[in-house]
């Protein structure tokens, strides 16, 4: 670290999606980044992408970021500290309580360690899927313990800021309960729905649209990686899944009774209403309150550069696009793009699109 305390170098241990994305973000801020991974090929690819340079095991960094599955964090921390690999340490695993407890049992120096978890990711994995802007505006949970020293906290909070994320201080157990609800259990639920498609008839799959894609999108994650994550947060995830299973069981029973004798489906209506309420509580852009946007639907050709042309029209019209959804038309070289904009900008944008020859839906 420099005399002013600012980070100038970082060691990233694990060059998967998160580790490489973090390294790319730091390189954008002119931080010297060293890379290591048990897979030399992953390090080589990350280096070729501009994420940093391979670590020879000798150079000491200002901070080491442990980007490995939760079950390996404590062992990796101990090994790094034995080799004095860095002045300060953090991790990016999505489970916090178990790795911290394991590190304490192993005798790791927790005064220079602050556990962390960036709430960002993609369905794709590996360094090839990495993006330097992955963490921009995203929450990054930090779980310092009573042993975490002030300089360690300062260094890790600076790391988060360099990546463009928003630090959120939270206790390890509270963090694990939270991610069980917002991330881990939803992944299992999505996998359960997607599993119904594994042997689905071709007719059903041929009729699938954006709805089933939205529900099952996250189920494409690496099963081995997710098994490790879930095993580290088993009890909180089980509690959420049991509650979800209870709701589904009630809904299934109500539907079955309606099919038999027309009994009103009050449990189903209640579940659907609570779903609307819950969806409305999800924070909107930049973490603020959820907002209702106007949707402009545009027919788009399946050709290179079409989306860029759409965004160019938006820029020329002075319209900010808040969200984008793309759905292909089966059997045709066409798609439909749903562009979410501020309500007051919808007509301005639609007029500009029509003037440029775009076909709008609705």
Tab-separated table of N, CA, C and O in Angstrom, residues 224-289:
chain	number	residue	atom	x	y	z
A	224	UNK	N	-22.105	-28.463	-9.563
A	224	UNK	CA	-21.077	-28.730	-8.554
A	224	UNK	C	-20.825	-27.488	-7.712
A	224	UNK	O	-20.710	-27.562	-6.474
A	225	UNK	N	-20.742	-26.339	-8.360
A	225	UNK	CA	-20.535	-25.090	-7.631
A	225	UNK	C	-21.694	-24.820	-6.678
A	225	UNK	O	-21.504	-24.482	-5.501
A	226	UNK	N	-22.923	-25.015	-7.176
A	226	UNK	CA	-24.083	-24.722	-6.360
A	226	UNK	C	-24.280	-25.717	-5.225
A	226	UNK	O	-24.788	-25.366	-4.154
A	227	UNK	N	-23.871	-26.953	-5.416
A	227	UNK	CA	-23.926	-27.916	-4.322
A	227	UNK	C	-23.040	-27.459	-3.175
A	227	UNK	O	-23.419	-27.539	-1.996
A	228	UNK	N	-21.861	-26.940	-3.505
A	228	UNK	CA	-20.968	-26.419	-2.477
A	228	UNK	C	-21.554	-25.218	-1.759
A	228	UNK	O	-21.456	-25.101	-0.533
A	229	UNK	N	-22.175	-24.325	-2.514
A	229	UNK	CA	-22.792	-23.135	-1.910
A	229	UNK	C	-23.921	-23.543	-0.970
A	229	UNK	O	-24.010	-23.081	0.170
A	230	UNK	N	-24.790	-24.427	-1.447
A	230	UNK	CA	-25.950	-24.831	-0.655
A	230	UNK	C	-25.550	-25.607	0.596
A	230	UNK	O	-26.175	-25.462	1.651
A	231	UNK	N	-24.495	-26.408	0.492
A	231	UNK	CA	-24.058	-27.171	1.664
A	231	UNK	C	-23.526	-26.249	2.756
A	231	UNK	O	-23.618	-26.573	3.945
A	232	UNK	N	-23.009	-25.102	2.367
A	232	UNK	CA	-22.502	-24.155	3.346
A	232	UNK	C	-23.580	-23.299	3.981
A	232	UNK	O	-23.315	-22.564	4.938
A	233	UNK	N	-24.784	-23.358	3.447
A	233	UNK	CA	-25.884	-22.534	3.973
A	233	UNK	C	-27.148	-23.385	4.079
A	233	UNK	O	-28.261	-22.904	3.847
A	234	UNK	N	-26.966	-24.634	4.448
A	234	UNK	CA	-28.033	-25.629	4.339
A	234	UNK	C	-29.277	-25.297	5.159
A	234	UNK	O	-30.401	-25.350	4.650
A	235	UNK	N	-29.121	-24.966	6.442
A	235	UNK	CA	-30.292	-24.765	7.297
A	235	UNK	C	-31.142	-23.575	6.851
A	235	UNK	O	-32.368	-23.709	6.737
A	236	UNK	N	-30.554	-22.391	6.607
A	236	UNK	CA	-31.386	-21.268	6.154
A	236	UNK	C	-32.093	-21.538	4.826
A	236	UNK	O	-33.254	-21.151	4.644
A	237	UNK	N	-31.403	-22.219	3.899
A	237	UNK	CA	-32.028	-22.535	2.614
A	237	UNK	C	-33.176	-23.516	2.817
A	237	UNK	O	-34.247	-23.374	2.211
A	238	UNK	N	-32.974	-24.483	3.674
A	238	UNK	CA	-34.022	-25.472	3.938
A	238	UNK	C	-35.282	-24.791	4.484
A	238	UNK	O	-36.406	-25.149	4.105
A	239	UNK	N	-35.104	-23.808	5.366
A	239	UNK	CA	-36.259	-23.108	5.933
A	239	UNK	C	-37.066	-22.401	4.851
A	239	UNK	O	-38.303	-22.454	4.830
A	240	UNK	N	-36.371	-21.731	3.923
A	240	UNK	CA	-37.073	-21.024	2.852
A	240	UNK	C	-37.775	-22.016	1.936
A	240	UNK	O	-38.943	-21.835	1.564
A	241	UNK	N	-37.076	-23.092	1.569
A	241	UNK	CA	-37.668	-24.079	0.664
A	241	UNK	C	-38.877	-24.763	1.298
A	241	UNK	O	-39.861	-25.060	0.608
A	242	UNK	N	-38.823	-24.997	2.602
A	242	UNK	CA	-39.967	-25.600	3.284
A	242	UNK	C	-41.184	-24.682	3.227
A	242	UNK	O	-42.319	-25.128	3.025
A	243	UNK	N	-40.940	-23.362	3.369
A	243	UNK	CA	-42.045	-22.404	3.280
A	243	UNK	C	-42.607	-22.351	1.862
A	243	UNK	O	-43.826	-22.312	1.663
A	244	UNK	N	-41.715	-22.359	0.871
A	244	UNK	CA	-42.157	-22.358	-0.524
A	244	UNK	C	-42.936	-23.633	-0.831
A	244	UNK	O	-44.003	-23.604	-1.466
A	245	UNK	N	-42.402	-24.771	-0.367
A	245	UNK	CA	-43.076	-26.055	-0.604
A	245	UNK	C	-44.461	-26.070	0.043
A	245	UNK	O	-45.417	-26.624	-0.524
A	246	UNK	N	-44.588	-25.446	1.208
A	246	UNK	CA	-45.889	-25.378	1.859
A	246	UNK	C	-46.894	-24.586	1.037
A	246	UNK	O	-48.052	-25.001	0.870
A	247	UNK	N	-46.440	-23.446	0.500
A	247	UNK	CA	-47.317	-22.646	-0.369
A	247	UNK	C	-47.731	-23.427	-1.606
A	247	UNK	O	-48.902	-23.409	-2.016
A	248	UNK	N	-46.779	-24.110	-2.210
A	248	UNK	CA	-47.077	-24.872	-3.425
A	248	UNK	C	-48.020	-26.038	-3.137
A	248	UNK	O	-48.908	-26.347	-3.945
A	249	UNK	N	-47.836	-26.669	-1.984
A	249	UNK	CA	-48.709	-27.792	-1.631
A	249	UNK	C	-50.145	-27.315	-1.454
A	249	UNK	O	-51.091	-27.978	-1.909
A	250	UNK	N	-50.321	-26.178	-0.794
A	250	UNK	CA	-51.669	-25.622	-0.617
A	250	UNK	C	-52.290	-25.263	-1.961
A	250	UNK	O	-53.469	-25.528	-2.214
A	251	UNK	N	-51.469	-24.645	-2.836
A	251	UNK	CA	-51.968	-24.265	-4.159
A	251	UNK	C	-52.345	-25.497	-4.972
A	251	UNK	O	-53.390	-25.529	-5.648
A	252	UNK	N	-51.532	-26.546	-4.895
A	252	UNK	CA	-51.818	-27.769	-5.641
A	252	UNK	C	-53.111	-28.424	-5.143
A	252	UNK	O	-53.935	-28.894	-5.946
A	253	UNK	N	-53.284	-28.433	-3.827
A	253	UNK	CA	-54.502	-29.033	-3.275
A	253	UNK	C	-55.743	-28.243	-3.703
A	253	UNK	O	-56.775	-28.826	-4.062
A	254	UNK	N	-55.621	-26.915	-3.685
A	254	UNK	CA	-56.755	-26.078	-4.087
A	254	UNK	C	-57.098	-26.292	-5.561
A	254	UNK	O	-58.278	-26.360	-5.941
A	255	UNK	N	-56.094	-26.401	-6.383
A	255	UNK	CA	-56.331	-26.643	-7.808
A	255	UNK	C	-56.968	-28.010	-8.030
A	255	UNK	O	-57.868	-28.168	-8.882
A	256	UNK	N	-56.491	-29.016	-7.291
A	256	UNK	CA	-57.048	-30.358	-7.431
A	256	UNK	C	-58.525	-30.379	-7.010
A	256	UNK	O	-59.372	-30.966	-7.690
A	257	UNK	N	-58.841	-29.694	-5.916
A	257	UNK	CA	-60.228	-29.653	-5.448
A	257	UNK	C	-61.119	-28.891	-6.428
A	257	UNK	O	-62.275	-29.260	-6.649
A	258	UNK	N	-60.574	-27.832	-7.030
A	258	UNK	CA	-61.347	-27.093	-8.026
A	258	UNK	C	-61.639	-27.980	-9.231
A	258	UNK	O	-62.744	-27.964	-9.791
A	259	UNK	N	-60.640	-28.775	-9.645
A	259	UNK	CA	-60.825	-29.658	-10.797
A	259	UNK	C	-61.884	-30.722	-10.525
A	259	UNK	O	-62.601	-31.156	-11.436
A	260	UNK	N	-62.016	-31.126	-9.244
A	260	UNK	CA	-62.971	-32.177	-8.888
A	260	UNK	C	-64.390	-31.640	-8.733
A	260	UNK	O	-65.341	-32.164	-9.308
A	261	UNK	N	-64.517	-30.570	-7.953
A	261	UNK	CA	-65.885	-30.123	-7.642
A	261	UNK	C	-66.094	-28.612	-7.721
A	261	UNK	O	-67.120	-28.103	-7.281
A	262	UNK	N	-65.093	-27.881	-8.282
A	262	UNK	CA	-65.267	-26.444	-8.452
A	262	UNK	C	-65.116	-25.633	-7.186
A	262	UNK	O	-65.554	-24.466	-7.132
A	263	UNK	N	-64.490	-26.198	-6.139
A	263	UNK	CA	-64.254	-25.454	-4.903
A	263	UNK	C	-63.436	-24.193	-5.194
A	263	UNK	O	-62.425	-24.269	-5.891
A	264	UNK	N	-63.845	-23.027	-4.675
A	264	UNK	CA	-63.099	-21.784	-4.936
A	264	UNK	C	-61.621	-21.912	-4.568
A	264	UNK	O	-61.276	-22.516	-3.539
A	265	UNK	N	-60.745	-21.352	-5.390
A	265	UNK	CA	-59.297	-21.495	-5.207
A	265	UNK	C	-58.743	-20.321	-4.400
A	265	UNK	O	-57.899	-19.550	-4.872
A	266	UNK	N	-59.206	-20.182	-3.170
A	266	UNK	CA	-58.792	-19.046	-2.357
A	266	UNK	C	-57.299	-19.074	-2.057
A	266	UNK	O	-56.637	-18.039	-2.028
A	267	UNK	N	-56.737	-20.260	-1.813
A	267	UNK	CA	-55.305	-20.369	-1.518
A	267	UNK	C	-54.463	-19.933	-2.710
A	267	UNK	O	-53.411	-19.313	-2.553
A	268	UNK	N	-54.938	-20.250	-3.917
A	268	UNK	CA	-54.205	-19.858	-5.120
A	268	UNK	C	-54.239	-18.341	-5.291
A	268	UNK	O	-53.215	-17.705	-5.551
A	269	UNK	N	-55.419	-17.752	-5.116
A	269	UNK	CA	-55.542	-16.298	-5.240
A	269	UNK	C	-54.677	-15.587	-4.212
A	269	UNK	O	-54.000	-14.598	-4.522
A	270	UNK	N	-54.672	-16.116	-2.993
A	270	UNK	CA	-53.851	-15.524	-1.933
A	270	UNK	C	-52.372	-15.587	-2.276
A	270	UNK	O	-51.629	-14.609	-2.096
A	271	UNK	N	-51.922	-16.736	-2.782
A	271	UNK	CA	-50.513	-16.886	-3.152
A	271	UNK	C	-50.147	-15.928	-4.279
A	271	UNK	O	-49.090	-15.286	-4.242
A	272	UNK	N	-50.997	-15.817	-5.283
A	272	UNK	CA	-50.721	-14.911	-6.396
A	272	UNK	C	-50.652	-13.464	-5.921
A	272	UNK	O	-49.785	-12.686	-6.366
A	273	UNK	N	-51.527	-13.090	-5.003
A	273	UNK	CA	-51.521	-11.720	-4.488
A	273	UNK	C	-50.269	-11.442	-3.667
A	273	UNK	O	-49.650	-10.381	-3.780
A	274	UNK	N	-49.879	-12.418	-2.836
A	274	UNK	CA	-48.647	-12.236	-2.064
A	274	UNK	C	-47.431	-12.182	-2.982
A	274	UNK	O	-46.440	-11.497	-2.677
A	275	UNK	N	-47.516	-12.883	-4.096
A	275	UNK	CA	-46.436	-12.806	-5.079
A	275	UNK	C	-46.310	-11.418	-5.676
A	275	UNK	O	-45.202	-10.896	-5.853
A	276	UNK	N	-47.431	-10.804	-5.978
A	276	UNK	CA	-47.417	-9.432	-6.499
A	276	UNK	C	-46.822	-8.481	-5.464
A	276	UNK	O	-45.996	-7.616	-5.773
A	277	UNK	N	-47.235	-8.648	-4.206
A	277	UNK	CA	-46.722	-7.792	-3.136
A	277	UNK	C	-45.214	-7.952	-2.970
A	277	UNK	O	-44.473	-6.976	-2.847
A	278	UNK	N	-44.756	-9.199	-2.975
A	278	UNK	CA	-43.327	-9.451	-2.821
A	278	UNK	C	-42.509	-8.893	-3.969
A	278	UNK	O	-41.443	-8.297	-3.767
A	279	UNK	N	-43.017	-9.071	-5.188
A	279	UNK	CA	-42.311	-8.535	-6.349
A	279	UNK	C	-42.186	-7.018	-6.256
A	279	UNK	O	-41.149	-6.442	-6.597
A	280	UNK	N	-43.242	-6.369	-5.762
A	280	UNK	CA	-43.223	-4.922	-5.639
A	280	UNK	C	-42.237	-4.407	-4.614
A	280	UNK	O	-41.880	-3.222	-4.634
A	281	UNK	N	-41.780	-5.261	-3.716
A	281	UNK	CA	-40.825	-4.845	-2.691
A	281	UNK	C	-39.378	-4.971	-3.143
A	281	UNK	O	-38.467	-4.509	-2.436
A	282	UNK	N	-39.137	-5.591	-4.293
A	282	UNK	CA	-37.766	-5.722	-4.784
A	282	UNK	C	-37.264	-4.334	-5.170
A	282	UNK	O	-37.922	-3.626	-5.934
A	283	UNK	N	-36.098	-3.914	-4.643
A	283	UNK	CA	-35.592	-2.573	-4.953
A	283	UNK	C	-35.419	-2.380	-6.451
A	283	UNK	O	-35.091	-3.311	-7.191
A	284	UNK	N	-35.627	-1.149	-6.890
A	284	UNK	CA	-35.478	-0.826	-8.303
A	284	UNK	C	-34.064	-0.430	-8.644
A	284	UNK	O	-33.094	-0.760	-7.943
A	285	UNK	N	-33.935	0.343	-9.698
A	285	UNK	CA	-32.633	0.771	-10.193
A	285	UNK	C	-31.876	1.533	-9.116
A	285	UNK	O	-32.438	2.338	-8.385
A	286	UNK	N	-30.569	1.262	-8.996
A	286	UNK	CA	-29.677	1.913	-8.041
A	286	UNK	C	-30.082	1.635	-6.592
A	286	UNK	O	-29.733	2.377	-5.686
A	287	UNK	N	-30.873	0.562	-6.379
A	287	UNK	CA	-31.236	0.191	-5.033
A	287	UNK	C	-32.375	0.985	-4.446
A	287	UNK	O	-32.743	0.794	-3.293
A	288	UNK	N	-32.954	1.898	-5.196
A	288	UNK	CA	-34.059	2.702	-4.691
A	288	UNK	C	-35.365	1.949	-4.781
A	288	UNK	O	-35.409	0.766	-5.115
A	289	UNK	N	-36.464	2.635	-4.471
A	289	UNK	CA	-37.777	1.986	-4.532
A	289	UNK	C	-38.082	1.510	-5.947
A	289	UNK	O	-37.637	2.111	-6.935
